[in-house]
Amino acid sequence: MDIPMTEDLNRLIERGTQPRVSLYMPTHRAGPDTRQDPIRLKNLLTEAEEGLVGAGLRRTIAKDQLAPVWELQEDYEFWQQQSNGLAVFVEGDFMRYYRVPLPLQEFVAVTPRFHLKPLLPLVTEDLRFHVLAISMNDVRVLECSPYGEEEIRVPDMPRSMADALWADDREKSLQFRSFASTARCDVAPFHGSSEVDKRDEIFRYFRQVDSALMAHVNESKAPLILAAVDYLVPIYREASNYPVIAAEHLSGNPGELRPEELRERAWEIARQGIEATIAADAARFAELHGTGKTSNRVDEAAVAAANGRIDVAFVAVGVQRWGRFDPTNNTAPLSDEPNPGDQHLLDFIALRTYLNSGTVHVLPPEEIPGDGPVATIFRY
């Protein structure tokens, strides 16, 4: 998986000086269907070339810009290392691609801005979660979405309780020796107590794990789902400062589960929390509707998004609304058909809300509250 980070999105949404190509397609991880994926990309590249020519580029320049993607199309090894979907972005001599665990639909757009809404489920907090599989002898951390998982190495995280206690006792020993040296007295070396309560040792171990995890995830709001034998779970909860630990956990020895099994079982827990959050936001929208603090209008939502006013945005997947935000007049008029300089306004709303620390729910059109492809709750 190649998961776009916030800095990637910031780079991709910057206004460019040339027509931009956004290309999406489904891919296959293995099997005979992988032979069809390069053919699908070839057809989409032909469509993208025509789009660039239609945007005013000479055909030779259009071909040059797409040349790095044509190289991928002919790379056999590249197609053997795919996920569920491929997203490609091209502007001038800039090209970036992401192999993502999303079941993407075929789509090509040549517009002044990249079309990024299909990637939002990967980066919005409401579809991401972490799994901490922990036992006395092993620690694993997974970064997950409903579509895939990645097992990660967290810097400075102990790999077992023995590892944690050795490091902890070594630090205490060094501190003690430093004190004894400074005091210039003969003191017996520190060995620790042989009667230390087992629970206290586990607590110390979990403190180290949690400290490393917190440093890695920083201020993430993604929930943490614990996978451990039952008696360890309350000790970890007590030791942890993680902001959102799911109320339920995966019970049993996590060492017996593969990463994909951990993710699948954890998703059932994470999904309940996500659905509850979406339902609560939808109820809040219904309560505030008609007070001036909500909107189902795309143009109003685009202006609010540009000004950082949106707290929650519901945006329909697979739906396009063309237009252009005009910062001079602070308006966002819609177009029936895409005109030169137009952009996908639903894309614009979702990205601006996300980058301004708002909540974005990317949902099927029939699940959007109210009447329309967007529903927003304003901060003020």
Short mmCIF file of C-alpha atoms in Angstrom, two decimals:
data_model
loop_
_atom_site.label_atom_id
_atom_site.label_comp_id
_atom_site.label_asym_id
_atom_site.label_seq_id
_atom_site.Cartn_x
_atom_site.Cartn_y
_atom_site.Cartn_z
CA MET A 1 0.00 0.00 0.00
CA ASP A 2 1.09 3.56 -0.69
CA ILE A 3 -1.01 5.64 1.69
CA PRO A 4 -1.03 9.39 0.93
CA MET A 5 -0.15 11.50 3.94
CA THR A 6 -1.35 15.03 4.69
CA GLU A 7 1.78 16.54 3.14
CA ASP A 8 1.07 14.57 -0.05
CA LEU A 9 -2.44 15.99 -0.20
CA ASN A 10 -1.15 19.51 0.37
CA ARG A 11 1.24 19.07 -2.56
CA LEU A 12 -1.49 17.65 -4.78
CA ILE A 13 -4.06 20.35 -4.09
CA GLU A 14 -1.72 23.27 -4.82
CA ARG A 15 -2.80 25.22 -7.87
CA GLY A 16 -0.79 24.21 -10.92
CA THR A 17 0.07 26.04 -14.10
CA GLN A 18 -0.67 23.16 -16.48
CA PRO A 19 -3.59 20.77 -17.02
CA ARG A 20 -3.57 18.00 -14.45
CA VAL A 21 -4.35 14.34 -15.08
CA SER A 22 -6.06 12.29 -12.36
CA LEU A 23 -6.37 8.60 -13.23
CA TYR A 24 -8.04 5.88 -11.14
CA MET A 25 -8.49 2.19 -11.83
CA PRO A 26 -9.13 -1.10 -10.01
CA THR A 27 -6.22 -3.53 -9.80
CA HIS A 28 -5.67 -7.11 -8.68
CA ARG A 29 -3.21 -8.48 -6.16
CA ALA A 30 -2.71 -11.85 -7.83
CA GLY A 31 -4.07 -14.29 -10.38
CA PRO A 32 -4.83 -14.12 -14.10
CA ASP A 33 -6.70 -10.81 -13.73
CA THR A 34 -3.35 -9.06 -13.24
CA ARG A 35 -2.79 -9.47 -16.99
CA GLN A 36 -5.82 -7.28 -17.71
CA ASP A 37 -4.65 -4.38 -15.54
CA PRO A 38 -1.95 -3.06 -17.94
CA ILE A 39 -4.53 -3.13 -20.77
CA ARG A 40 -6.95 -1.13 -18.63
CA LEU A 41 -4.24 1.45 -17.91
CA LYS A 42 -3.40 1.67 -21.63
CA ASN A 43 -7.00 2.56 -22.45
CA LEU A 44 -7.12 5.18 -19.69
CA LEU A 45 -3.84 6.72 -20.84
CA THR A 46 -5.24 7.07 -24.35
CA GLU A 47 -8.23 8.90 -22.85
CA ALA A 48 -5.91 11.08 -20.75
CA GLU A 49 -3.85 12.02 -23.81
CA GLU A 50 -6.97 13.14 -25.66
CA GLY A 51 -7.96 15.16 -22.60
CA LEU A 52 -4.61 16.96 -22.54
CA VAL A 53 -4.85 17.73 -26.24
CA GLY A 54 -8.38 19.01 -25.70
CA ALA A 55 -7.02 21.25 -22.92
CA GLY A 56 -4.72 22.92 -25.42
CA LEU A 57 -1.46 20.94 -25.27
CA ARG A 58 0.30 19.79 -28.42
CA ARG A 59 0.10 16.02 -28.80
CA THR A 60 3.88 15.63 -28.58
CA ILE A 61 3.88 17.44 -25.22
CA ALA A 62 0.93 15.38 -23.99
CA LYS A 63 2.79 12.18 -24.89
CA ASP A 64 5.93 13.39 -23.10
CA GLN A 65 4.01 14.17 -19.93
CA LEU A 66 2.39 10.74 -19.86
CA ALA A 67 5.61 8.86 -20.77
CA PRO A 68 6.47 7.88 -17.14
CA VAL A 69 3.04 6.28 -16.78
CA TRP A 70 3.48 4.41 -20.07
CA GLU A 71 6.67 2.99 -18.54
CA LEU A 72 4.60 1.64 -15.64
CA GLN A 73 2.14 0.16 -18.12
CA GLU A 74 4.96 -1.96 -19.58
CA ASP A 75 6.57 -2.91 -16.23
CA TYR A 76 5.68 -6.54 -15.49
CA GLU A 77 7.03 -6.47 -11.93
CA PHE A 78 4.98 -3.37 -11.13
CA TRP A 79 1.76 -5.23 -11.91
CA GLN A 80 2.73 -8.12 -9.64
CA GLN A 81 2.89 -5.76 -6.64
CA GLN A 82 -0.55 -4.19 -6.65
CA SER A 83 -3.28 -3.66 -4.10
CA ASN A 84 -6.98 -3.11 -4.86
CA GLY A 85 -6.66 0.15 -6.75
CA LEU A 86 -4.19 2.43 -8.51
CA ALA A 87 -4.29 6.25 -8.50
CA VAL A 88 -1.96 8.24 -10.79
CA PHE A 89 -1.42 12.00 -10.90
CA VAL A 90 0.46 13.86 -13.65
CA GLU A 91 1.22 17.52 -14.23
CA GLY A 92 4.06 18.59 -16.51
CA ASP A 93 7.13 16.62 -15.40
CA PHE A 94 5.49 15.72 -12.06
CA MET A 95 4.12 12.19 -11.65
CA ARG A 96 3.03 10.33 -8.54
CA TYR A 97 1.11 7.10 -8.06
CA TYR A 98 -0.46 5.28 -5.13
CA ARG A 99 -1.26 1.59 -4.90
CA VAL A 100 -4.17 1.68 -2.49
CA PRO A 101 -6.41 -0.89 -0.77
CA LEU A 102 -9.55 0.82 -2.08
CA PRO A 103 -11.76 -0.77 -4.77
CA LEU A 104 -11.48 2.19 -7.14
CA GLN A 105 -13.65 2.75 -10.21
CA GLU A 106 -12.15 3.59 -13.60
CA PHE A 107 -11.95 7.34 -13.97
CA VAL A 108 -9.86 9.92 -15.85
CA ALA A 109 -10.05 13.69 -15.41
CA VAL A 110 -7.97 16.44 -17.02
CA THR A 111 -8.66 19.57 -14.96
CA PRO A 112 -6.85 22.53 -13.37
CA ARG A 113 -6.73 20.62 -10.07
CA PHE A 114 -6.20 16.99 -9.20
CA HIS A 115 -9.31 14.97 -8.37
CA LEU A 116 -8.62 13.51 -4.91
CA LYS A 117 -11.95 12.65 -3.30
CA PRO A 118 -11.66 8.88 -4.02
CA LEU A 119 -8.56 8.79 -1.79
CA LEU A 120 -10.17 10.52 1.18
CA PRO A 121 -11.40 7.31 2.85
CA LEU A 122 -7.73 6.44 3.37
CA VAL A 123 -6.83 9.63 5.19
CA THR A 124 -9.96 10.75 7.00
CA GLU A 125 -9.88 9.61 10.60
CA ASP A 126 -13.28 7.93 10.53
CA LEU A 127 -12.04 4.93 8.51
CA ARG A 128 -8.63 4.46 10.08
CA PHE A 129 -7.80 2.47 13.19
CA HIS A 130 -4.82 0.92 14.92
CA VAL A 131 -4.49 -2.57 16.33
CA LEU A 132 -2.08 -3.27 19.19
CA ALA A 133 -1.52 -7.02 19.50
CA ILE A 134 0.37 -7.49 22.76
CA SER A 135 1.51 -10.38 24.92
CA MET A 136 4.39 -11.00 27.31
CA ASN A 137 6.61 -12.15 24.46
CA ASP A 138 5.57 -10.03 21.49
CA VAL A 139 4.20 -6.64 20.40
CA ARG A 140 2.74 -5.85 16.98
CA VAL A 141 1.20 -2.61 15.76
CA LEU A 142 -1.01 -2.48 12.68
CA GLU A 143 -2.22 0.61 10.86
CA CYS A 144 -5.54 -0.37 9.27
CA SER A 145 -8.47 0.67 7.17
CA PRO A 146 -11.43 -1.51 6.16
CA TYR A 147 -9.51 -2.33 2.98
CA GLY A 148 -6.09 -3.34 4.22
CA GLU A 149 -3.49 -3.31 6.93
CA GLU A 150 0.20 -2.58 7.35
CA GLU A 151 2.32 -3.92 10.19
CA ILE A 152 4.70 -1.18 11.26
CA ARG A 153 7.86 -0.89 13.31
CA VAL A 154 7.46 1.77 15.99
CA PRO A 155 10.74 3.43 17.01
CA ASP A 156 11.88 2.71 20.59
CA MET A 157 9.04 0.26 21.24
CA PRO A 158 10.07 -2.82 23.26
CA ARG A 159 9.43 -6.10 21.50
CA SER A 160 8.58 -8.03 24.69
CA MET A 161 8.28 -7.59 28.45
CA ALA A 162 11.81 -8.91 28.95
CA ASP A 163 13.08 -6.31 26.49
CA ALA A 164 11.20 -3.53 28.29
CA LEU A 165 12.30 -4.50 31.79
CA TRP A 166 15.93 -4.95 30.72
CA ALA A 167 15.96 -1.46 29.26
CA ASP A 168 14.15 -0.03 32.29
CA ASP A 169 16.45 -1.70 34.83
CA ARG A 170 19.54 -0.76 32.83
CA GLU A 171 18.49 2.89 32.90
CA LYS A 172 17.87 2.75 36.64
CA SER A 173 21.24 1.07 37.14
CA LEU A 174 23.02 3.77 35.14
CA GLN A 175 21.25 6.48 37.12
CA PHE A 176 22.19 4.76 40.39
CA ARG A 177 25.84 4.42 39.37
CA SER A 178 25.91 8.07 38.36
CA PHE A 179 24.52 9.03 41.76
CA ALA A 180 27.00 6.81 43.59
CA SER A 181 29.92 8.24 41.61
CA THR A 182 28.81 11.79 42.35
CA ALA A 183 28.41 10.96 46.05
CA ARG A 184 31.91 9.34 46.11
CA CYS A 185 30.81 6.53 48.36
CA ASP A 186 30.87 2.77 48.13
CA VAL A 187 27.38 1.48 47.52
CA ALA A 188 26.37 -1.99 46.41
CA PRO A 189 25.15 -2.05 42.75
CA PHE A 190 21.39 -1.93 42.21
CA HIS A 191 19.86 -5.28 41.21
CA GLY A 192 16.18 -4.63 41.76
CA SER A 193 13.84 -6.54 44.03
CA SER A 194 13.12 -10.22 43.45
CA GLU A 195 9.68 -9.68 44.97
CA VAL A 196 8.45 -7.03 42.57
CA ASP A 197 4.80 -7.59 41.98
CA LYS A 198 4.12 -9.15 38.57
CA ARG A 199 1.43 -6.61 37.86
CA ASP A 200 3.84 -3.75 38.41
CA GLU A 201 6.26 -5.29 35.92
CA ILE A 202 3.49 -5.60 33.35
CA PHE A 203 2.48 -2.01 34.05
CA ARG A 204 6.06 -0.81 33.46
CA TYR A 205 6.19 -2.80 30.23
CA PHE A 206 2.91 -1.34 29.00
CA ARG A 207 4.02 2.18 29.91
CA GLN A 208 7.01 1.83 27.58
CA VAL A 209 4.88 0.41 24.78
CA ASP A 210 2.32 3.20 25.15
CA SER A 211 4.97 5.92 25.27
CA ALA A 212 6.51 4.73 21.99
CA LEU A 213 3.09 4.32 20.37
CA MET A 214 1.96 7.80 21.41
CA ALA A 215 5.12 9.34 19.96
CA HIS A 216 4.48 7.51 16.68
CA VAL A 217 0.79 8.31 16.20
CA ASN A 218 1.24 11.83 17.58
CA GLU A 219 -2.24 13.42 17.79
CA SER A 220 -4.12 10.83 15.77
CA LYS A 221 -7.83 10.45 16.54
CA ALA A 222 -7.93 6.97 15.04
CA PRO A 223 -9.18 4.46 17.64
CA LEU A 224 -6.86 1.85 19.12
CA ILE A 225 -8.15 -1.70 19.38
CA LEU A 226 -6.36 -4.02 21.78
CA ALA A 227 -5.72 -7.67 21.01
CA ALA A 228 -4.61 -9.51 24.13
CA VAL A 229 -5.61 -12.10 26.72
CA ASP A 230 -8.34 -10.69 28.93
CA TYR A 231 -6.38 -10.08 32.15
CA LEU A 232 -3.87 -7.81 30.37
CA VAL A 233 -6.45 -5.43 28.90
CA PRO A 234 -7.39 -3.48 32.08
CA ILE A 235 -3.70 -3.09 32.95
CA TYR A 236 -2.96 -1.59 29.55
CA ARG A 237 -5.92 0.75 29.80
CA GLU A 238 -4.60 1.98 33.15
CA ALA A 239 -1.06 2.43 31.81
CA SER A 240 -2.07 4.12 28.55
CA ASN A 241 -2.52 7.76 27.60
CA TYR A 242 -3.88 6.90 24.15
CA PRO A 243 -6.84 9.23 23.52
CA VAL A 244 -9.33 6.70 22.08
CA ILE A 245 -9.15 3.04 23.08
CA ALA A 246 -12.13 1.01 21.88
CA ALA A 247 -14.35 -0.33 24.63
CA GLU A 248 -14.23 -3.82 23.12
CA HIS A 249 -11.07 -5.81 22.46
CA LEU A 250 -9.94 -8.94 20.64
CA SER A 251 -9.78 -11.62 23.30
CA GLY A 252 -7.20 -14.40 23.25
CA ASN A 253 -3.60 -14.92 22.24
CA PRO A 254 -2.94 -12.49 19.34
CA GLY A 255 0.15 -14.47 18.31
CA GLU A 256 -2.17 -17.03 16.73
CA LEU A 257 -3.66 -14.50 14.27
CA ARG A 258 -2.23 -13.26 10.98
CA PRO A 259 -2.26 -9.49 10.32
CA GLU A 260 -5.23 -9.74 7.96
CA GLU A 261 -7.16 -11.74 10.56
CA LEU A 262 -6.45 -9.13 13.22
CA ARG A 263 -7.60 -6.38 10.89
CA GLU A 264 -10.80 -8.18 9.87
CA ARG A 265 -11.81 -8.90 13.45
CA ALA A 266 -10.81 -5.43 14.65
CA TRP A 267 -12.78 -3.80 11.84
CA GLU A 268 -15.99 -5.24 13.25
CA ILE A 269 -15.25 -3.32 16.45
CA ALA A 270 -14.07 -0.14 14.69
CA ARG A 271 -17.07 -0.16 12.34
CA GLN A 272 -19.50 0.08 15.24
CA GLY A 273 -17.76 3.20 16.53
CA ILE A 274 -17.61 4.74 13.05
CA GLU A 275 -21.29 4.08 12.40
CA ALA A 276 -22.17 5.58 15.78
CA THR A 277 -20.14 8.72 14.95
CA ILE A 278 -21.79 9.09 11.54
CA ALA A 279 -25.24 8.59 13.06
CA ALA A 280 -24.53 11.18 15.76
CA ASP A 281 -23.33 13.71 13.15
CA ALA A 282 -26.38 13.02 10.98
CA ALA A 283 -28.66 13.56 13.99
CA ARG A 284 -26.84 16.80 14.75
CA PHE A 285 -27.34 17.93 11.15
CA ALA A 286 -31.08 17.20 11.38
CA GLU A 287 -31.33 19.08 14.68
CA LEU A 288 -29.56 22.17 13.30
CA HIS A 289 -31.13 22.12 9.84
CA GLY A 290 -33.02 25.31 9.12
CA THR A 291 -31.08 27.34 11.72
CA GLY A 292 -28.49 28.68 9.27
CA LYS A 293 -25.81 26.40 10.74
CA THR A 294 -26.14 23.73 8.03
CA SER A 295 -26.38 23.56 4.25
CA ASN A 296 -27.10 21.11 1.45
CA ARG A 297 -26.04 23.58 -1.24
CA VAL A 298 -22.78 22.81 -3.02
CA ASP A 299 -21.96 26.48 -3.69
CA GLU A 300 -22.52 27.50 -0.06
CA ALA A 301 -20.52 24.55 1.20
CA ALA A 302 -17.62 25.34 -1.13
CA VAL A 303 -17.41 28.92 0.14
CA ALA A 304 -17.63 27.74 3.76
CA ALA A 305 -14.92 25.13 3.15
CA ALA A 306 -12.63 27.73 1.61
CA ASN A 307 -13.05 29.89 4.70
CA GLY A 308 -12.52 27.08 7.21
CA ARG A 309 -16.11 27.23 8.48
CA ILE A 310 -17.08 23.55 8.12
CA ASP A 311 -17.05 21.36 11.19
CA VAL A 312 -18.60 18.27 9.56
CA ALA A 313 -19.05 17.49 5.86
CA PHE A 314 -20.98 14.60 4.35
CA VAL A 315 -19.86 14.17 0.72
CA ALA A 316 -21.28 11.74 -1.83
CA VAL A 317 -18.85 9.36 -3.48
CA GLY A 318 -19.18 8.87 -7.24
CA VAL A 319 -20.94 12.21 -7.78
CA GLN A 320 -19.42 15.28 -9.49
CA ARG A 321 -20.43 18.91 -9.30
CA TRP A 322 -18.42 21.31 -11.44
CA GLY A 323 -17.65 24.92 -10.62
CA ARG A 324 -14.94 27.21 -9.35
CA PHE A 325 -14.29 28.95 -6.05
CA ASP A 326 -13.58 32.64 -6.67
CA PRO A 327 -11.63 34.09 -3.70
CA THR A 328 -12.07 37.63 -5.04
CA ASN A 329 -15.85 37.53 -4.69
CA ASN A 330 -15.98 34.69 -2.15
CA THR A 331 -18.40 32.77 -4.36
CA ALA A 332 -18.49 29.34 -5.97
CA PRO A 333 -20.83 29.34 -8.98
CA LEU A 334 -21.76 25.95 -10.43
CA SER A 335 -21.49 24.85 -14.07
CA ASP A 336 -23.75 22.42 -15.89
CA GLU A 337 -20.71 21.11 -17.79
CA PRO A 338 -17.02 21.46 -16.94
CA ASN A 339 -15.54 24.67 -18.34
CA PRO A 340 -11.85 25.59 -18.56
CA GLY A 341 -10.66 26.39 -15.06
CA ASP A 342 -13.50 24.51 -13.34
CA GLN A 343 -12.89 21.98 -10.57
CA HIS A 344 -14.76 19.23 -8.78
CA LEU A 345 -16.42 21.23 -6.02
CA LEU A 346 -17.30 18.17 -3.91
CA ASP A 347 -13.62 17.27 -4.03
CA PHE A 348 -12.77 20.84 -3.00
CA ILE A 349 -15.23 20.76 -0.08
CA ALA A 350 -13.98 17.45 1.25
CA LEU A 351 -10.28 18.31 1.04
CA ARG A 352 -10.60 21.81 2.48
CA THR A 353 -12.67 20.49 5.37
CA TYR A 354 -10.16 17.75 6.09
CA LEU A 355 -7.13 20.07 5.90
CA ASN A 356 -8.90 22.55 8.21
CA SER A 357 -9.30 19.79 10.84
CA GLY A 358 -12.97 19.20 10.13
CA THR A 359 -14.65 15.79 9.97
CA VAL A 360 -15.37 14.32 6.53
CA HIS A 361 -17.76 11.42 5.88
CA VAL A 362 -17.46 10.09 2.32
CA LEU A 363 -20.64 8.07 1.79
CA PRO A 364 -22.93 6.69 -0.93
CA PRO A 365 -25.32 9.39 -2.21
CA GLU A 366 -28.37 7.81 -0.58
CA GLU A 367 -26.71 8.11 2.87
CA ILE A 368 -26.12 11.88 2.69
CA PRO A 369 -28.47 13.72 5.12
CA GLY A 370 -30.95 16.12 3.59
CA ASP A 371 -31.42 16.59 -0.11
CA GLY A 372 -28.28 16.74 -2.23
CA PRO A 373 -24.77 15.31 -2.73
CA VAL A 374 -23.37 17.30 0.22
CA ALA A 375 -24.44 18.15 3.75
CA THR A 376 -22.44 20.42 6.01
CA ILE A 377 -22.49 21.61 9.61
CA PHE A 378 -20.86 24.99 10.13
CA ARG A 379 -18.61 25.96 13.00
CA TYR A 380 -20.11 29.44 13.07
#
